PDB file of C-alpha atoms in Angstrom:
ATOM      1  CA  UNK A   1       0.085  -0.017   0.125  1.00 71.00           C
ATOM      2  CA  UNK A   2       1.660   3.420  -0.890  1.00 91.00           C
ATOM      3  CA  UNK A   3       1.359   6.331   1.747  1.00 95.00           C
ATOM      4  CA  UNK A   4       0.369   9.533   1.608  1.00 96.00           C
ATOM      5  CA  UNK A   5       1.880  10.660   3.946  1.00 97.00           C
ATOM      6  CA  UNK A   6       5.737   9.777   5.052  1.00 97.00           C
ATOM      7  CA  UNK A   7       7.619  12.785   7.530  1.00 97.00           C
ATOM      8  CA  UNK A   8      10.170  12.116  10.004  1.00 96.00           C
ATOM      9  CA  UNK A   9      11.811  13.824  12.495  1.00 95.00           C
ATOM     10  CA  UNK A  10      10.196  16.888  11.508  1.00 96.00           C
ATOM     11  CA  UNK A  11      10.257  19.767  14.374  1.00 96.00           C
ATOM     12  CA  UNK A  12       9.194  23.379  13.339  1.00 95.00           C
ATOM     13  CA  UNK A  13       9.729  26.739  15.326  1.00 94.00           C
ATOM     14  CA  UNK A  14       6.668  29.450  15.040  1.00 88.00           C
ATOM     15  CA  UNK A  15       8.290  32.758  16.467  1.00 87.00           C
ATOM     16  CA  UNK A  16      11.121  31.049  17.639  1.00 86.00           C
ATOM     17  CA  UNK A  17       9.175  28.661  19.630  1.00 90.00           C
ATOM     18  CA  UNK A  18       9.286  24.979  18.926  1.00 93.00           C
ATOM     19  CA  UNK A  19       6.460  23.859  18.310  1.00 94.00           C
ATOM     20  CA  UNK A  20       6.401  20.376  17.288  1.00 95.00           C
ATOM     21  CA  UNK A  21       9.414  18.185  18.060  1.00 95.00           C
ATOM     22  CA  UNK A  22      10.735  15.412  16.276  1.00 95.00           C
ATOM     23  CA  UNK A  23       7.409  14.709  14.265  1.00 95.00           C
ATOM     24  CA  UNK A  24       7.175  11.003  12.146  1.00 97.00           C
ATOM     25  CA  UNK A  25       3.902   9.658  11.094  1.00 96.00           C
ATOM     26  CA  UNK A  26       2.947   7.401   8.207  1.00 96.00           C
ATOM     27  CA  UNK A  27      -0.501   8.212   6.900  1.00 96.00           C
ATOM     28  CA  UNK A  28      -1.539   5.106   3.995  1.00 95.00           C
ATOM     29  CA  UNK A  29      -3.553   6.756   1.374  1.00 95.00           C
ATOM     30  CA  UNK A  30      -7.147   5.660   1.443  1.00 94.00           C
ATOM     31  CA  UNK A  31      -7.200   5.862   5.493  1.00 96.00           C
ATOM     32  CA  UNK A  32      -9.862   7.637   6.898  1.00 96.00           C
ATOM     33  CA  UNK A  33      -7.722   9.388  10.357  1.00 96.00           C
ATOM     34  CA  UNK A  34      -8.741  11.513  13.836  1.00 96.00           C
ATOM     35  CA  UNK A  35      -6.173  13.807  14.854  1.00 96.00           C
ATOM     36  CA  UNK A  36      -6.478  15.548  18.161  1.00 94.00           C
ATOM     37  CA  UNK A  37      -5.123  16.990  21.164  1.00 93.00           C
ATOM     38  CA  UNK A  38      -5.467  20.222  23.080  1.00 91.00           C
ATOM     39  CA  UNK A  39      -5.765  23.569  22.712  1.00 89.00           C
ATOM     40  CA  UNK A  40      -1.315  24.677  21.994  1.00 88.00           C
ATOM     41  CA  UNK A  41      -0.780  20.926  21.334  1.00 91.00           C
ATOM     42  CA  UNK A  42       0.375  21.440  17.537  1.00 92.00           C
ATOM     43  CA  UNK A  43      -2.467  20.839  15.356  1.00 92.00           C
ATOM     44  CA  UNK A  44      -2.770  24.037  13.994  1.00 89.00           C
ATOM     45  CA  UNK A  45       1.027  23.586  12.882  1.00 92.00           C
ATOM     46  CA  UNK A  46       1.355  19.936  12.114  1.00 94.00           C
ATOM     47  CA  UNK A  47      -1.640  21.039   8.725  1.00 91.00           C
ATOM     48  CA  UNK A  48       0.678  24.068   7.464  1.00 90.00           C
ATOM     49  CA  UNK A  49       3.560  21.678   7.077  1.00 94.00           C
ATOM     50  CA  UNK A  50       1.042  19.340   5.551  1.00 93.00           C
ATOM     51  CA  UNK A  51      -0.064  21.970   3.619  1.00 89.00           C
ATOM     52  CA  UNK A  52       3.768  23.666   2.848  1.00 89.00           C
ATOM     53  CA  UNK A  53       3.080  26.770   5.186  1.00 88.00           C
ATOM     54  CA  UNK A  54       5.291  25.965   7.490  1.00 90.00           C
ATOM     55  CA  UNK A  55       8.870  24.076   7.255  1.00 92.00           C
ATOM     56  CA  UNK A  56      10.622  21.446   9.475  1.00 93.00           C
ATOM     57  CA  UNK A  57      14.506  21.950  10.769  1.00 92.00           C
ATOM     58  CA  UNK A  58      16.956  20.412   8.627  1.00 88.00           C
ATOM     59  CA  UNK A  59      17.274  17.069   8.265  1.00 88.00           C
ATOM     60  CA  UNK A  60      13.832  16.455   8.260  1.00 93.00           C
ATOM     61  CA  UNK A  61      11.936  14.565   5.057  1.00 95.00           C
ATOM     62  CA  UNK A  62       8.029  15.425   3.981  1.00 96.00           C
ATOM     63  CA  UNK A  63       6.224  13.859   1.877  1.00 96.00           C
ATOM     64  CA  UNK A  64       3.074  14.447   0.547  1.00 96.00           C
ATOM     65  CA  UNK A  65       1.082  12.303  -2.226  1.00 95.00           C
ATOM     66  CA  UNK A  66       5.131  10.828  -3.398  1.00 93.00           C
ATOM     67  CA  UNK A  67       6.227  14.426  -3.633  1.00 94.00           C
ATOM     68  CA  UNK A  68       9.006  15.462  -1.106  1.00 94.00           C
ATOM     69  CA  UNK A  69       9.204  19.101   0.239  1.00 95.00           C
ATOM     70  CA  UNK A  70      11.499  21.321  -1.623  1.00 91.00           C
ATOM     71  CA  UNK A  71      12.235  18.626  -3.984  1.00 92.00           C
ATOM     72  CA  UNK A  72       8.644  19.997  -5.818  1.00 91.00           C
ATOM     73  CA  UNK A  73       6.099  22.614  -6.472  1.00 90.00           C
ATOM     74  CA  UNK A  74       4.470  22.741  -3.840  1.00 86.00           C
ATOM     75  CA  UNK A  75       1.826  24.890  -5.724  1.00 81.00           C
ATOM     76  CA  UNK A  76       1.281  22.117  -7.820  1.00 85.00           C
ATOM     77  CA  UNK A  77       1.124  20.276  -5.307  1.00 88.00           C
ATOM     78  CA  UNK A  78      -1.431  21.964  -3.297  1.00 85.00           C
ATOM     79  CA  UNK A  79      -3.877  21.595  -5.405  1.00 83.00           C
ATOM     80  CA  UNK A  80      -4.195  17.478  -4.841  1.00 89.00           C
ATOM     81  CA  UNK A  81      -5.107  18.708  -1.124  1.00 89.00           C
ATOM     82  CA  UNK A  82      -8.356  20.007   0.093  1.00 88.00           C
ATOM     83  CA  UNK A  83      -8.237  21.825   3.171  1.00 87.00           C
ATOM     84  CA  UNK A  84     -11.450  23.191   5.168  1.00 86.00           C
ATOM     85  CA  UNK A  85     -11.533  25.298   7.898  1.00 81.00           C
ATOM     86  CA  UNK A  86     -15.101  26.880   9.381  1.00 71.00           C
ATOM     87  CA  UNK A  87     -12.784  30.135  10.322  1.00 68.00           C
ATOM     88  CA  UNK A  88     -12.444  30.255   5.906  1.00 67.00           C
ATOM     89  CA  UNK A  89     -16.906  31.499   6.295  1.00 59.00           C
ATOM     90  CA  UNK A  90     -15.336  34.815   7.595  1.00 58.00           C
ATOM     91  CA  UNK A  91     -12.778  35.353   4.829  1.00 56.00           C
ATOM     92  CA  UNK A  92     -15.823  35.354   2.270  1.00 58.00           C
ATOM     93  CA  UNK A  93     -17.807  37.873   1.052  1.00 56.00           C
ATOM     94  CA  UNK A  94     -20.963  38.479   1.960  1.00 57.00           C
ATOM     95  CA  UNK A  95     -21.806  39.061  -0.912  1.00 65.00           C
ATOM     96  CA  UNK A  96     -21.735  35.512  -2.423  1.00 77.00           C
ATOM     97  CA  UNK A  97     -23.589  33.742  -3.860  1.00 85.00           C
ATOM     98  CA  UNK A  98     -22.846  30.145  -2.604  1.00 88.00           C
ATOM     99  CA  UNK A  99     -22.391  28.447  -6.100  1.00 90.00           C
ATOM    100  CA  UNK A 100     -19.119  31.226  -6.413  1.00 87.00           C
ATOM    101  CA  UNK A 101     -17.920  30.145  -3.441  1.00 86.00           C
ATOM    102  CA  UNK A 102     -17.170  26.142  -4.983  1.00 89.00           C
ATOM    103  CA  UNK A 103     -16.406  27.124  -7.644  1.00 88.00           C
ATOM    104  CA  UNK A 104     -13.771  29.610  -6.414  1.00 83.00           C
ATOM    105  CA  UNK A 105     -11.552  25.989  -5.814  1.00 81.00           C
ATOM    106  CA  UNK A 106     -11.006  26.017  -8.844  1.00 81.00           C
ATOM    107  CA  UNK A 107      -8.092  29.337  -8.679  1.00 74.00           C
ATOM    108  CA  UNK A 108      -7.544  29.202  -4.706  1.00 67.00           C
ATOM    109  CA  UNK A 109      -9.216  31.694  -4.001  1.00 63.00           C
ATOM    110  CA  UNK A 110     -12.294  33.402  -1.509  1.00 63.00           C
ATOM    111  CA  UNK A 111     -14.362  34.842  -4.363  1.00 65.00           C
ATOM    112  CA  UNK A 112     -14.815  34.377  -7.436  1.00 67.00           C
ATOM    113  CA  UNK A 113     -13.507  36.763 -10.085  1.00 71.00           C
ATOM    114  CA  UNK A 114     -13.887  35.928 -13.638  1.00 78.00           C
ATOM    115  CA  UNK A 115     -15.646  34.169 -15.679  1.00 80.00           C
ATOM    116  CA  UNK A 116     -17.137  29.883 -15.549  1.00 83.00           C
ATOM    117  CA  UNK A 117     -17.376  27.343 -17.738  1.00 89.00           C
ATOM    118  CA  UNK A 118     -20.862  25.410 -17.969  1.00 89.00           C
ATOM    119  CA  UNK A 119     -18.825  22.627 -17.903  1.00 91.00           C
ATOM    120  CA  UNK A 120     -17.227  24.114 -13.937  1.00 91.00           C
ATOM    121  CA  UNK A 121     -20.600  24.569 -13.249  1.00 91.00           C
ATOM    122  CA  UNK A 122     -21.550  21.696 -13.860  1.00 92.00           C
ATOM    123  CA  UNK A 123     -18.789  19.981 -11.896  1.00 91.00           C
ATOM    124  CA  UNK A 124     -19.369  21.905  -9.026  1.00 91.00           C
ATOM    125  CA  UNK A 125     -23.603  21.110  -9.634  1.00 94.00           C
ATOM    126  CA  UNK A 126     -22.454  17.395  -8.997  1.00 91.00           C
ATOM    127  CA  UNK A 127     -20.505  17.484  -6.069  1.00 89.00           C
ATOM    128  CA  UNK A 128     -23.232  19.212  -4.271  1.00 92.00           C
ATOM    129  CA  UNK A 129     -25.575  16.998  -5.315  1.00 91.00           C
ATOM    130  CA  UNK A 130     -23.610  14.283  -3.672  1.00 84.00           C
ATOM    131  CA  UNK A 131     -23.687  16.260  -0.331  1.00 83.00           C
ATOM    132  CA  UNK A 132     -27.698  16.783  -0.915  1.00 84.00           C
ATOM    133  CA  UNK A 133     -26.385  20.667  -1.397  1.00 89.00           C
ATOM    134  CA  UNK A 134     -27.582  21.967  -5.005  1.00 93.00           C
ATOM    135  CA  UNK A 135     -30.829  23.281  -4.147  1.00 94.00           C
ATOM    136  CA  UNK A 136     -29.185  25.250  -1.935  1.00 93.00           C
ATOM    137  CA  UNK A 137     -26.623  27.396  -4.299  1.00 91.00           C
ATOM    138  CA  UNK A 138     -28.664  30.573  -6.154  1.00 90.00           C
ATOM    139  CA  UNK A 139     -28.235  31.342  -2.299  1.00 92.00           C
ATOM    140  CA  UNK A 140     -26.515  34.210  -0.794  1.00 87.00           C
ATOM    141  CA  UNK A 141     -23.426  32.794   1.033  1.00 85.00           C
ATOM    142  CA  UNK A 142     -24.789  34.681   4.481  1.00 83.00           C
ATOM    143  CA  UNK A 143     -28.636  33.195   3.832  1.00 87.00           C
ATOM    144  CA  UNK A 144     -27.203  29.039   4.537  1.00 86.00           C
ATOM    145  CA  UNK A 145     -26.315  28.095   8.417  1.00 83.00           C
ATOM    146  CA  UNK A 146     -22.992  28.058   9.950  1.00 78.00           C
ATOM    147  CA  UNK A 147     -24.062  23.382   8.539  1.00 79.00           C
ATOM    148  CA  UNK A 148     -25.079  24.818   5.080  1.00 85.00           C
ATOM    149  CA  UNK A 149     -21.452  26.657   4.408  1.00 85.00           C
ATOM    150  CA  UNK A 150     -19.334  24.085   5.975  1.00 84.00           C
ATOM    151  CA  UNK A 151     -20.727  21.709   2.932  1.00 86.00           C
ATOM    152  CA  UNK A 152     -20.434  24.494   0.843  1.00 87.00           C
ATOM    153  CA  UNK A 153     -16.915  24.937   1.624  1.00 86.00           C
ATOM    154  CA  UNK A 154     -16.168  20.673   1.431  1.00 85.00           C
ATOM    155  CA  UNK A 155     -17.658  21.075  -1.941  1.00 89.00           C
ATOM    156  CA  UNK A 156     -15.012  23.884  -2.725  1.00 88.00           C
ATOM    157  CA  UNK A 157     -12.511  21.074  -0.932  1.00 86.00           C
ATOM    158  CA  UNK A 158     -13.216  18.553  -3.665  1.00 87.00           C
ATOM    159  CA  UNK A 159     -14.278  20.384  -7.098  1.00 88.00           C
ATOM    160  CA  UNK A 160     -10.507  20.124  -7.828  1.00 85.00           C
ATOM    161  CA  UNK A 161     -10.320  16.512  -6.667  1.00 86.00           C
ATOM    162  CA  UNK A 162      -7.791  16.470  -4.121  1.00 90.00           C
ATOM    163  CA  UNK A 163      -6.086  13.427  -3.601  1.00 93.00           C
ATOM    164  CA  UNK A 164      -6.129  14.468   0.025  1.00 94.00           C
ATOM    165  CA  UNK A 165      -8.896  16.024   1.890  1.00 93.00           C
ATOM    166  CA  UNK A 166      -8.081  17.782   5.444  1.00 93.00           C
ATOM    167  CA  UNK A 167     -11.299  18.792   8.195  1.00 92.00           C
ATOM    168  CA  UNK A 168     -10.354  21.286  10.500  1.00 90.00           C
ATOM    169  CA  UNK A 169     -12.099  21.442  12.823  1.00 88.00           C
ATOM    170  CA  UNK A 170     -15.404  21.906  10.965  1.00 84.00           C
ATOM    171  CA  UNK A 171     -18.471  21.692  13.138  1.00 83.00           C
ATOM    172  CA  UNK A 172     -16.279  24.269  15.535  1.00 80.00           C
ATOM    173  CA  UNK A 173     -19.517  26.818  15.061  1.00 76.00           C
ATOM    174  CA  UNK A 174     -22.539  24.987  15.174  1.00 79.00           C
ATOM    175  CA  UNK A 175     -24.960  23.625  17.374  1.00 82.00           C
ATOM    176  CA  UNK A 176     -25.893  20.176  18.920  1.00 85.00           C
ATOM    177  CA  UNK A 177     -28.816  19.330  15.924  1.00 84.00           C
ATOM    178  CA  UNK A 178     -26.481  21.114  12.354  1.00 81.00           C
ATOM    179  CA  UNK A 179     -23.285  18.821  14.482  1.00 85.00           C
ATOM    180  CA  UNK A 180     -24.869  16.380  13.766  1.00 87.00           C
ATOM    181  CA  UNK A 181     -26.207  16.348  10.627  1.00 83.00           C
ATOM    182  CA  UNK A 182     -22.681  17.365   9.386  1.00 83.00           C
ATOM    183  CA  UNK A 183     -21.217  14.504  11.311  1.00 88.00           C
ATOM    184  CA  UNK A 184     -23.984  12.064   9.127  1.00 86.00           C
ATOM    185  CA  UNK A 185     -23.060  13.434   5.913  1.00 83.00           C
ATOM    186  CA  UNK A 186     -19.041  13.437   6.693  1.00 87.00           C
ATOM    187  CA  UNK A 187     -19.475   9.587   7.099  1.00 88.00           C
ATOM    188  CA  UNK A 188     -21.187   9.424   4.210  1.00 85.00           C
ATOM    189  CA  UNK A 189     -19.435  11.082   1.748  1.00 83.00           C
ATOM    190  CA  UNK A 190     -16.217   9.335   3.363  1.00 87.00           C
ATOM    191  CA  UNK A 191     -18.221   5.623   2.642  1.00 88.00           C
ATOM    192  CA  UNK A 192     -18.254   6.643  -0.582  1.00 86.00           C
ATOM    193  CA  UNK A 193     -15.124   8.539  -1.845  1.00 86.00           C
ATOM    194  CA  UNK A 194     -12.573   4.985  -1.021  1.00 88.00           C
ATOM    195  CA  UNK A 195      -9.583   6.470  -2.498  1.00 89.00           C
ATOM    196  CA  UNK A 196      -9.578   9.796  -0.492  1.00 92.00           C
ATOM    197  CA  UNK A 197      -6.722   9.858   2.469  1.00 95.00           C
ATOM    198  CA  UNK A 198      -9.400  12.181   4.859  1.00 95.00           C
ATOM    199  CA  UNK A 199      -7.768  14.070   7.856  1.00 96.00           C
ATOM    200  CA  UNK A 200     -10.138  15.162  10.562  1.00 95.00           C
ATOM    201  CA  UNK A 201      -8.727  17.298  12.898  1.00 94.00           C
ATOM    202  CA  UNK A 202     -11.010  17.632  16.269  1.00 91.00           C
ATOM    203  CA  UNK A 203     -11.462  18.186  19.879  1.00 88.00           C
ATOM    204  CA  UNK A 204     -14.260  16.616  20.900  1.00 90.00           C
ATOM    205  CA  UNK A 205     -14.798  12.804  20.987  1.00 92.00           C
ATOM    206  CA  UNK A 206     -17.605  12.810  20.065  1.00 93.00           C
ATOM    207  CA  UNK A 207     -17.028  13.853  17.123  1.00 93.00           C
ATOM    208  CA  UNK A 208     -15.082  10.748  15.924  1.00 94.00           C
ATOM    209  CA  UNK A 209     -17.071   8.045  13.829  1.00 93.00           C
ATOM    210  CA  UNK A 210     -16.649   4.642  13.634  1.00 93.00           C
ATOM    211  CA  UNK A 211     -15.380   5.505   9.467  1.00 94.00           C
ATOM    212  CA  UNK A 212     -12.631   6.852  11.361  1.00 95.00           C
ATOM    213  CA  UNK A 213      -9.718   3.919  11.759  1.00 95.00           C
ATOM    214  CA  UNK A 214      -7.105   4.629  12.863  1.00 96.00           C
ATOM    215  CA  UNK A 215      -6.069   8.242  14.807  1.00 96.00           C
ATOM    216  CA  UNK A 216      -3.336  10.393  16.367  1.00 96.00           C
ATOM    217  CA  UNK A 217      -3.269  12.226  19.642  1.00 96.00           C
ATOM    218  CA  UNK A 218      -0.458  14.982  20.754  1.00 96.00           C
ATOM    219  CA  UNK A 219       0.723  16.555  23.023  1.00 95.00           C
ATOM    220  CA  UNK A 220       2.403  20.208  23.469  1.00 94.00           C
ATOM    221  CA  UNK A 221       3.754  19.098  20.374  1.00 94.00           C
ATOM    222  CA  UNK A 222       4.720  16.236  19.623  1.00 96.00           C
ATOM    223  CA  UNK A 223       2.650  12.905  18.861  1.00 96.00           C
ATOM    224  CA  UNK A 224       1.645  10.994  21.755  1.00 96.00           C
ATOM    225  CA  UNK A 225       0.025   8.448  20.501  1.00 96.00           C
ATOM    226  CA  UNK A 226       0.012   6.845  16.678  1.00 95.00           C
ATOM    227  CA  UNK A 227      -2.389   3.825  15.580  1.00 95.00           C
ATOM    228  CA  UNK A 228      -6.265   2.661  15.407  1.00 95.00           C
ATOM    229  CA  UNK A 229      -8.797   4.501  16.826  1.00 94.00           C
ATOM    230  CA  UNK A 230      -9.086   1.680  19.183  1.00 93.00           C
ATOM    231  CA  UNK A 231      -5.604   1.478  20.817  1.00 95.00           C
ATOM    232  CA  UNK A 232      -5.253   5.667  20.681  1.00 96.00           C
ATOM    233  CA  UNK A 233      -9.452   6.296  22.230  1.00 94.00           C
ATOM    234  CA  UNK A 234      -8.571   5.147  26.253  1.00 94.00           C
ATOM    235  CA  UNK A 235      -9.224   6.360  28.746  1.00 93.00           C
ATOM    236  CA  UNK A 236      -5.473   6.478  29.644  1.00 94.00           C
ATOM    237  CA  UNK A 237      -4.221   8.075  26.443  1.00 95.00           C
ATOM    238  CA  UNK A 238      -7.049  10.927  26.631  1.00 94.00           C
ATOM    239  CA  UNK A 239      -6.643  11.289  30.881  1.00 93.00           C
ATOM    240  CA  UNK A 240      -3.187  12.305  29.689  1.00 93.00           C
ATOM    241  CA  UNK A 241      -3.434  14.141  26.908  1.00 93.00           C
ATOM    242  CA  UNK A 242      -6.242  16.581  28.567  1.00 91.00           C
ATOM    243  CA  UNK A 243      -5.293  16.144  32.318  1.00 90.00           C
ATOM    244  CA  UNK A 244      -8.028  15.609  33.608  1.00 90.00           C
ATOM    245  CA  UNK A 245     -10.317  12.078  33.905  1.00 91.00           C
ATOM    246  CA  UNK A 246     -11.920  10.919  31.608  1.00 90.00           C
ATOM    247  CA  UNK A 247     -14.397   8.360  31.580  1.00 92.00           C
ATOM    248  CA  UNK A 248     -15.503   6.288  27.558  1.00 92.00           C
ATOM    249  CA  UNK A 249     -19.001   4.821  26.732  1.00 91.00           C
ATOM    250  CA  UNK A 250     -19.662   3.726  24.371  1.00 89.00           C
ATOM    251  CA  UNK A 251     -22.797   4.345  21.745  1.00 89.00           C
ATOM    252  CA  UNK A 252     -24.144   1.081  20.047  1.00 88.00           C
ATOM    253  CA  UNK A 253     -23.332   3.341  16.279  1.00 86.00           C
ATOM    254  CA  UNK A 254     -19.688   3.135  17.584  1.00 87.00           C
ATOM    255  CA  UNK A 255     -18.817   6.632  18.306  1.00 90.00           C
ATOM    256  CA  UNK A 256     -17.265   7.092  22.397  1.00 90.00           C
ATOM    257  CA  UNK A 257     -18.824  10.082  24.379  1.00 90.00           C
ATOM    258  CA  UNK A 258     -17.339  11.488  27.078  1.00 89.00           C
ATOM    259  CA  UNK A 259     -17.987  11.684  31.404  1.00 90.00           C
ATOM    260  CA  UNK A 260     -15.044  14.557  32.655  1.00 84.00           C
ATOM    261  CA  UNK A 261     -14.392  14.243  36.762  1.00 70.00           C
ATOM    262  CA  UNK A 262     -15.142  10.245  36.944  1.00 62.00           C
ATOM    263  CA  UNK A 263     -12.394   8.014  37.201  1.00 61.00           C
TER     264      UNK A 263
END
């Protein structure tokens, strides 16, 4: 099996602070992996490393989708990586049409600044149909709910047919109903795209769905635990990662729910 991600001995400084410390991590193509950790654990910096926006100190190796960083065209590699973050919602114009946000992914912009072809619109509508959002395409961006906006950002990421998709805390602004709806859509979508490597970043244990078979937990800029979901999601690991006693309850649908403060 080919690897989508190979990182060896990567340490990253940001503003002269050591944020990631000797990270070594491999992930197979087509894997579904969650990434978790407390605030300041290094999750955002790791995403920047994957995208080529942060660079490790000399001696490290970063290879993404078969491309060794420092020996490849990063702009071309980034076209193969879809990144979805709810923080992108704030970078769009209030006057943007929802469909235009999706189409802007073709140019790597947030906002549409050119005429598009019929083929490009058809491609966008095809993806939105797959995400059950085509009926919202003509609405203005700020007429959409937070959950609907994230679905359009996912469509924006998918319009270039990426090989790696990073979902960076996509439900952070949602209420309970909106979050559960989005998670069900992500699970349905993940099951329909077996060749796509998917990384799901979260701080909420209950958001980790059974479709995510692998996981990695960061603590203080290092990999605390990496492996199967069962190996990573243990009460002992979570207590160390979040510095609080955690009791895990497993529901019938395979998701884990934390109860804090109980040993």
